[in-house]
C-alpha positions as a Python dict, from the first residue, in 0.01 Angstrom:
ca = {
    (1, 'X'): (0, 0, 0),
    (2, 'X'): (-363, -22, -90),
    (3, 'X'): (-433, 9, -474),
    (4, 'X'): (-625, 383, -544),
    (5, 'X'): (-1002, 391, -500),
    (6, 'X'): (-1198, 303, -768),
    (7, 'X'): (-1443, 590, -690),
    (8, 'X'): (-1190, 850, -832),
    (9, 'X'): (-1228, 806, -1181),
    (10, 'X'): (-1347, 1040, -1330),
    (11, 'X'): (-1354, 901, -1633),
    (12, 'X'): (-1546, 546, -1829),
    (13, 'X'): (-1311, 293, -1747),
    (14, 'X'): (-1230, 130, -2147),
    (15, 'X'): (-1380, -208, -2194),
    (16, 'X'): (-1056, -315, -2375),
    (17, 'X'): (-809, -547, -2205),
    (18, 'X'): (-435, -500, -2293),
    (19, 'X'): (-133, -796, -2236),
    (20, 'X'): (169, -574, -2215),
    (21, 'X'): (501, -641, -2351),
    (22, 'X'): (805, -487, -2327),
    (23, 'X'): (853, -161, -2157),
    (24, 'X'): (915, 143, -2442),
    (25, 'X'): (999, 430, -2168),
    (26, 'X'): (1024, 501, -1816),
    (27, 'X'): (924, 877, -1729),
    (28, 'X'): (840, 1090, -1362),
    (29, 'X'): (488, 953, -1356),
    (30, 'X'): (456, 657, -1541),
    (31, 'X'): (612, 362, -1755),
    (32, 'X'): (519, 321, -2134),
    (33, 'X'): (466, -47, -2268),
    (34, 'X'): (426, -230, -2633),
    (35, 'X'): (72, -407, -2551),
    (36, 'X'): (-126, -627, -2760),
    (37, 'X'): (-565, -648, -2765),
    (38, 'X'): (-816, -808, -2921),
    (39, 'X'): (-1061, -513, -2884),
    (40, 'X'): (-817, -225, -3085),
    (41, 'X'): (-581, -211, -3368),
    (42, 'X'): (-214, -371, -3242),
    (43, 'X'): (20, -315, -3164),
    (44, 'X'): (-71, -44, -2884),
    (45, 'X'): (118, 212, -2655),
    (46, 'X'): (14, 170, -2263),
    (47, 'X'): (101, 396, -2041),
    (48, 'X'): (45, 267, -1666),
    (49, 'X'): (121, 534, -1369),
    (50, 'X'): (391, 433, -1111),
    (51, 'X'): (284, 252, -797),
    (52, 'X'): (495, 443, -580),
    (53, 'X'): (243, 777, -679),
    (54, 'X'): (-35, 653, -731),
    (55, 'X'): (-177, 791, -402),
    (56, 'X'): (-56, 1137, -509),
    (57, 'X'): (-391, 1319, -576),
    (58, 'X'): (-208, 1602, -735),
    (59, 'X'): (-79, 1337, -1015),
    (60, 'X'): (-361, 1102, -1010),
    (61, 'X'): (-537, 1389, -1106),
    (62, 'X'): (-357, 1510, -1377),
    (63, 'X'): (-340, 1157, -1507),
    (64, 'X'): (-672, 1132, -1512),
    (65, 'X'): (-700, 1456, -1665),
    (66, 'X'): (-474, 1386, -1993),
    (67, 'X'): (-733, 1064, -2055),
    (68, 'X'): (-1048, 1278, -2010),
    (69, 'X'): (-871, 1514, -2283),
    (70, 'X'): (-760, 1233, -2558),
    (71, 'X'): (-1145, 1148, -2524),
    (72, 'X'): (-1253, 1450, -2667),
    (73, 'X'): (-983, 1439, -2965),
    (74, 'X'): (-1043, 1233, -3277),
    (75, 'X'): (-824, 1359, -3553),
    (76, 'X'): (-610, 1199, -3840),
    (77, 'X'): (-309, 1412, -3685),
    (78, 'X'): (-355, 1341, -3319),
    (79, 'X'): (-246, 1034, -3172),
    (80, 'X'): (-541, 773, -3129),
    (81, 'X'): (-639, 741, -2796),
    (82, 'X'): (-771, 360, -2700),
    (83, 'X'): (-924, 502, -2316),
    (84, 'X'): (-853, 402, -1976),
    (85, 'X'): (-889, 236, -1621),
    (86, 'X'): (-778, 39, -1370),
    (87, 'X'): (-484, -269, -1417),
    (88, 'X'): (-407, -428, -1146),
    (89, 'X'): (-485, -191, -932),
    (90, 'X'): (-320, 120, -1148),
    (91, 'X'): (-444, 373, -1337),
    (92, 'X'): (-352, 302, -1745),
    (93, 'X'): (-433, 457, -1999),
    (94, 'X'): (-373, 316, -2406),
    (95, 'X'): (-336, 513, -2788),
    (96, 'X'): (-210, 405, -3105),
    (97, 'X'): (192, 279, -3084),
    (98, 'X'): (403, 544, -3312),
    (99, 'X'): (692, 320, -3387),
    (100, 'X'): (845, 538, -3693),
    (101, 'X'): (1053, 800, -3494),
    (102, 'X'): (976, 1161, -3384),
    (103, 'X'): (1061, 1533, -3579),
    (104, 'X'): (1311, 1538, -3343),
    (105, 'X'): (1476, 1224, -3444),
    (106, 'X'): (1458, 1325, -3853),
    (107, 'X'): (1613, 1686, -3790),
    (108, 'X'): (1894, 1472, -3624),
    (109, 'X'): (1970, 1269, -3904),
    (110, 'X'): (1939, 1518, -4203),
    (111, 'X'): (1940, 1851, -4080),
    (112, 'X'): (1719, 2123, -4198),
    (113, 'X'): (1427, 1983, -4389),
    (114, 'X'): (1366, 2116, -4747),
    (115, 'X'): (1078, 2385, -4706),
    (116, 'X'): (828, 2229, -4935),
    (117, 'X'): (866, 1959, -4654),
    (118, 'X'): (828, 2167, -4334),
    (119, 'X'): (548, 2419, -4494),
    (120, 'X'): (345, 2064, -4530),
    (121, 'X'): (447, 1921, -4208),
    (122, 'X'): (312, 2302, -4044),
    (123, 'X'): (48, 2260, -4235),
    (124, 'X'): (-30, 1941, -4055),
    (125, 'X'): (80, 2040, -3702),
    (126, 'X'): (-190, 2358, -3755),
    (127, 'X'): (-490, 2127, -3838),
    (128, 'X'): (-409, 1927, -3525),
    (129, 'X'): (-377, 2215, -3267),
    (130, 'X'): (-709, 2376, -3444),
    (131, 'X'): (-889, 2074, -3382),
    (132, 'X'): (-765, 2080, -2985),
    (133, 'X'): (-852, 2455, -2945),
    (134, 'X'): (-1198, 2364, -3074),
    (135, 'X'): (-1278, 2158, -2809),
    (136, 'X'): (-1079, 2353, -2524),
    (137, 'X'): (-754, 2224, -2501),
    (138, 'X'): (-415, 2420, -2545),
    (139, 'X'): (-97, 2165, -2572),
    (140, 'X'): (136, 2406, -2393),
    (141, 'X'): (410, 2160, -2511),
    (142, 'X'): (488, 2096, -2908),
    (143, 'X'): (791, 2118, -2966),
    (144, 'X'): (943, 1819, -3256),
    (145, 'X'): (1007, 1533, -2994),
    (146, 'X'): (610, 1520, -2923),
    (147, 'X'): (528, 1550, -3292),
    (148, 'X'): (532, 1172, -3463),
    (149, 'X'): (508, 999, -3775),
    (150, 'X'): (275, 762, -3889),
    (151, 'X'): (285, 480, -4144),
    (152, 'X'): (189, 679, -4402),
    (153, 'X'): (417, 981, -4323),
    (154, 'X'): (190, 1200, -4218),
    (155, 'X'): (258, 1372, -3899),
    (156, 'X'): (102, 1315, -3580),
    (157, 'X'): (55, 1503, -3196),
    (158, 'X'): (131, 1338, -2890),
    (159, 'X'): (162, 1372, -2545),
    (160, 'X'): (-110, 1602, -2363),
    (161, 'X'): (51, 1545, -2026),
    (162, 'X'): (50, 1910, -1922),
    (163, 'X'): (-211, 2001, -2160),
    (164, 'X'): (-472, 2286, -2024),
    (165, 'X'): (-859, 2194, -2047),
    (166, 'X'): (-1000, 2515, -2099),
    (167, 'X'): (-1348, 2311, -1974),
    (168, 'X'): (-1168, 2264, -1620),
    (169, 'X'): (-1144, 2525, -1363),
    (170, 'X'): (-977, 2347, -1165),
    (171, 'X'): (-659, 2237, -1375),
    (172, 'X'): (-553, 2561, -1506),
    (173, 'X'): (-257, 2548, -1341),
    (174, 'X'): (-288, 2929, -1238),
    (175, 'X'): (46, 3120, -1168),
    (176, 'X'): (271, 2855, -1288),
    (177, 'X'): (548, 2821, -1558),
    (178, 'X'): (501, 2516, -1780),
    (179, 'X'): (641, 2426, -2091),
    (180, 'X'): (1005, 2325, -2275),
    (181, 'X'): (1228, 2595, -2236),
    (182, 'X'): (1304, 2628, -2627),
    (183, 'X'): (940, 2686, -2740),
    (184, 'X'): (743, 2853, -2483),
    (185, 'X'): (593, 3166, -2555),
    (186, 'X'): (648, 3488, -2338),
    (187, 'X'): (320, 3465, -2238),
    (188, 'X'): (389, 3083, -2069),
    (189, 'X'): (749, 3187, -1940),
    (190, 'X'): (563, 3508, -1740),
    (191, 'X'): (324, 3282, -1609),
    (192, 'X'): (6, 3432, -1763),
    (193, 'X'): (-327, 3299, -1637),
    (194, 'X'): (-473, 3350, -2002),
    (195, 'X'): (-335, 3145, -2192),
    (196, 'X'): (-504, 3085, -2461),
    (197, 'X'): (-403, 2875, -2858),
    (198, 'X'): (-193, 3165, -2941),
    (199, 'X'): (99, 3004, -2698),
    (200, 'X'): (75, 2729, -2926),
    (201, 'X'): (118, 2940, -3208),
    (202, 'X'): (409, 3039, -3096),
    (203, 'X'): (568, 2723, -3030),
    (204, 'X'): (480, 2648, -3378),
    (205, 'X'): (681, 2901, -3492),
    (206, 'X'): (956, 2778, -3319),
    (207, 'X'): (915, 2407, -3479),
    (208, 'X'): (881, 2534, -3797),
    (209, 'X'): (1195, 2768, -3755),
    (210, 'X'): (1380, 2431, -3635),
    (211, 'X'): (1267, 2221, -3907),
    (212, 'X'): (1404, 2506, -4158),
    (213, 'X'): (1796, 2574, -3990),
    (214, 'X'): (1844, 2250, -3807),
    (215, 'X'): (1797, 2407, -3440),
    (216, 'X'): (1563, 2622, -3288),
    (217, 'X'): (1530, 2997, -3287),
    (218, 'X'): (1707, 3068, -2882),
    (219, 'X'): (1958, 2867, -2764),
    (220, 'X'): (2165, 2996, -2450),
    (221, 'X'): (2367, 2765, -2149),
    (222, 'X'): (2071, 2783, -1891),
    (223, 'X'): (1690, 2850, -1917),
    (224, 'X'): (1758, 3239, -1810),
    (225, 'X'): (1899, 3304, -2115),
    (226, 'X'): (1670, 3120, -2339),
    (227, 'X'): (1359, 3315, -2195),
    (228, 'X'): (1572, 3612, -2188),
    (229, 'X'): (1560, 3588, -2581),
    (230, 'X'): (1204, 3494, -2585),
    (231, 'X'): (1096, 3784, -2443),
    (232, 'X'): (1313, 4030, -2584),
    (233, 'X'): (1519, 3947, -2876),
    (234, 'X'): (1422, 3910, -3305),
    (235, 'X'): (1503, 3548, -3416),
    (236, 'X'): (1784, 3510, -3696),
    (237, 'X'): (1663, 3548, -3996),
    (238, 'X'): (1675, 3192, -4207),
    (239, 'X'): (1703, 3381, -4587),
    (240, 'X'): (2038, 3599, -4442),
    (241, 'X'): (2152, 3270, -4283),
    (242, 'X'): (2144, 3110, -4635),
    (243, 'X'): (1849, 2850, -4594),
    (244, 'X'): (1606, 2828, -4860),
    (245, 'X'): (1335, 2944, -4747),
    (246, 'X'): (1068, 3143, -4967),
    (247, 'X'): (968, 3533, -4837),
    (248, 'X'): (624, 3411, -4753),
    (249, 'X'): (746, 3124, -4553),
    (250, 'X'): (988, 3361, -4338),
    (251, 'X'): (723, 3610, -4312),
    (252, 'X'): (459, 3338, -4129),
    (253, 'X'): (731, 3196, -3927),
    (254, 'X'): (845, 3551, -3820),
    (255, 'X'): (436, 3654, -3793),
    (256, 'X'): (424, 3304, -3535),
    (257, 'X'): (757, 3439, -3344),
    (258, 'X'): (573, 3768, -3259),
    (259, 'X'): (627, 3866, -2863),
    (260, 'X'): (274, 4011, -2865),
    (261, 'X'): (-14, 3739, -2936),
    (262, 'X'): (-247, 3956, -3097),
    (263, 'X'): (17, 4033, -3342),
    (264, 'X'): (58, 3656, -3422),
    (265, 'X'): (-205, 3438, -3687),
    (266, 'X'): (-549, 3507, -3553),
    (267, 'X'): (-559, 3061, -3502),
    (268, 'X'): (-422, 2780, -3638),
    (269, 'X'): (-702, 2742, -3921),
    (270, 'X'): (-567, 3048, -4057),
    (271, 'X'): (-155, 2918, -4099),
    (272, 'X'): (-336, 2594, -4212),
    (273, 'X'): (-521, 2784, -4512),
    (274, 'X'): (-189, 3040, -4560),
    (275, 'X'): (30, 2729, -4611),
    (276, 'X'): (-247, 2531, -4799),
    (277, 'X'): (-310, 2824, -5048),
    (278, 'X'): (67, 2881, -5121),
    (279, 'X'): (169, 2495, -5197),
    (280, 'X'): (-108, 2471, -5412),
    (281, 'X'): (1, 2772, -5606),
    (282, 'X'): (375, 2597, -5647),
    (283, 'X'): (245, 2219, -5639),
    (284, 'X'): (-66, 2203, -5757),
    (285, 'X'): (-421, 2054, -5574),
    (286, 'X'): (-253, 1725, -5490),
    (287, 'X'): (59, 1940, -5319),
    (288, 'X'): (62, 1639, -4995),
    (289, 'X'): (117, 1339, -5235),
    (290, 'X'): (380, 1603, -5461),
    (291, 'X'): (574, 1723, -5177),
    (292, 'X'): (612, 1345, -4975),
    (293, 'X'): (677, 1210, -5311),
    (294, 'X'): (961, 1432, -5412),
    (295, 'X'): (1124, 1556, -5064),
    (296, 'X'): (1053, 1339, -4796),
    (297, 'X'): (1350, 1157, -4617),
    (298, 'X'): (1318, 751, -4690),
}
C-alpha cells in the first residue's frame, strides 16, 4: 500500500524530529507513543495515524483538521502542541506528554472533590474554553477523561479530535450527533446545525456536577435513557444530597445545565470571572495557591 500523497497536507510540517518509545495507548484512529526530541521539550507524546486507514479521506482530513486546530491554540490550560507531519509515510502530530493522570482518575480515586478545588478547576477549564472559542474552536467532547494535570497541578484540556472549527465550512459535521453521552448538550443530541460555545458550557456544568458529587448529573442503562434526561430532566440538587457546596456554586451548576442555551452564562469568560470573584472573597487574591495548598489531593 503506497504512502499518502504529501500534497494532501493542509498544514506546514514541523521541522522537529522525534524518536518513538513505548506505546501509551491505541485508539481507533492512531497510536500514541512516548517520544523524545532534541527540538522540543521532552518527553513528548506523538500520535501516529494507523496505516490501514491512511487512505481514508475522511479520517485523514479529520486528523489534519485536528493539527490545524491545535496550531491556533496556545494557552496554559490547553495541551501544548508541537506540530505534525509525515513519519515513514504516516501522518503524525506531537504534543506535550501529560503524565499525571486525568480528572476522571482523580475522581475515581478520591470521590467528590472539595468544593473550592472543584471551583478552581472549573475556572481553569473555563479559561481554556474561552481561548478556544475566541479562535473559533468548539471542543464538543469536554469530559473528565479529557482533562489532565500538569506537573504544577493545573488542569489542562486535551483531545480536540471531534472539535468543531467554525472557520472550516467543510468540517462542521452538519446533522451529526457527536460527543460523549453523559456530557452532551441538548443541542448536540438533537444534531442542531448551530452548535456554539454554549454546548461546551453545558458539558462544563456536567463536569462541575461530577466533581462535586462524584458522578455525572444523569445516568442510565443506555444512551437513550441518558439523552432523554439531558433533554427533559432536572438534575438532583447537590445540597439536598448532602454535598458541601455553597449556594452560589450550585446556582452556577444549574445555570450551566440549562436546557435552553440562551439561559446559560453568556460565555466561558463570564463563568471564569464569576468563580474568580467568589474565590477571591473567600480565600483572597492568591486563592489558587491557597486552595491547592489546603485542598489538593496528594
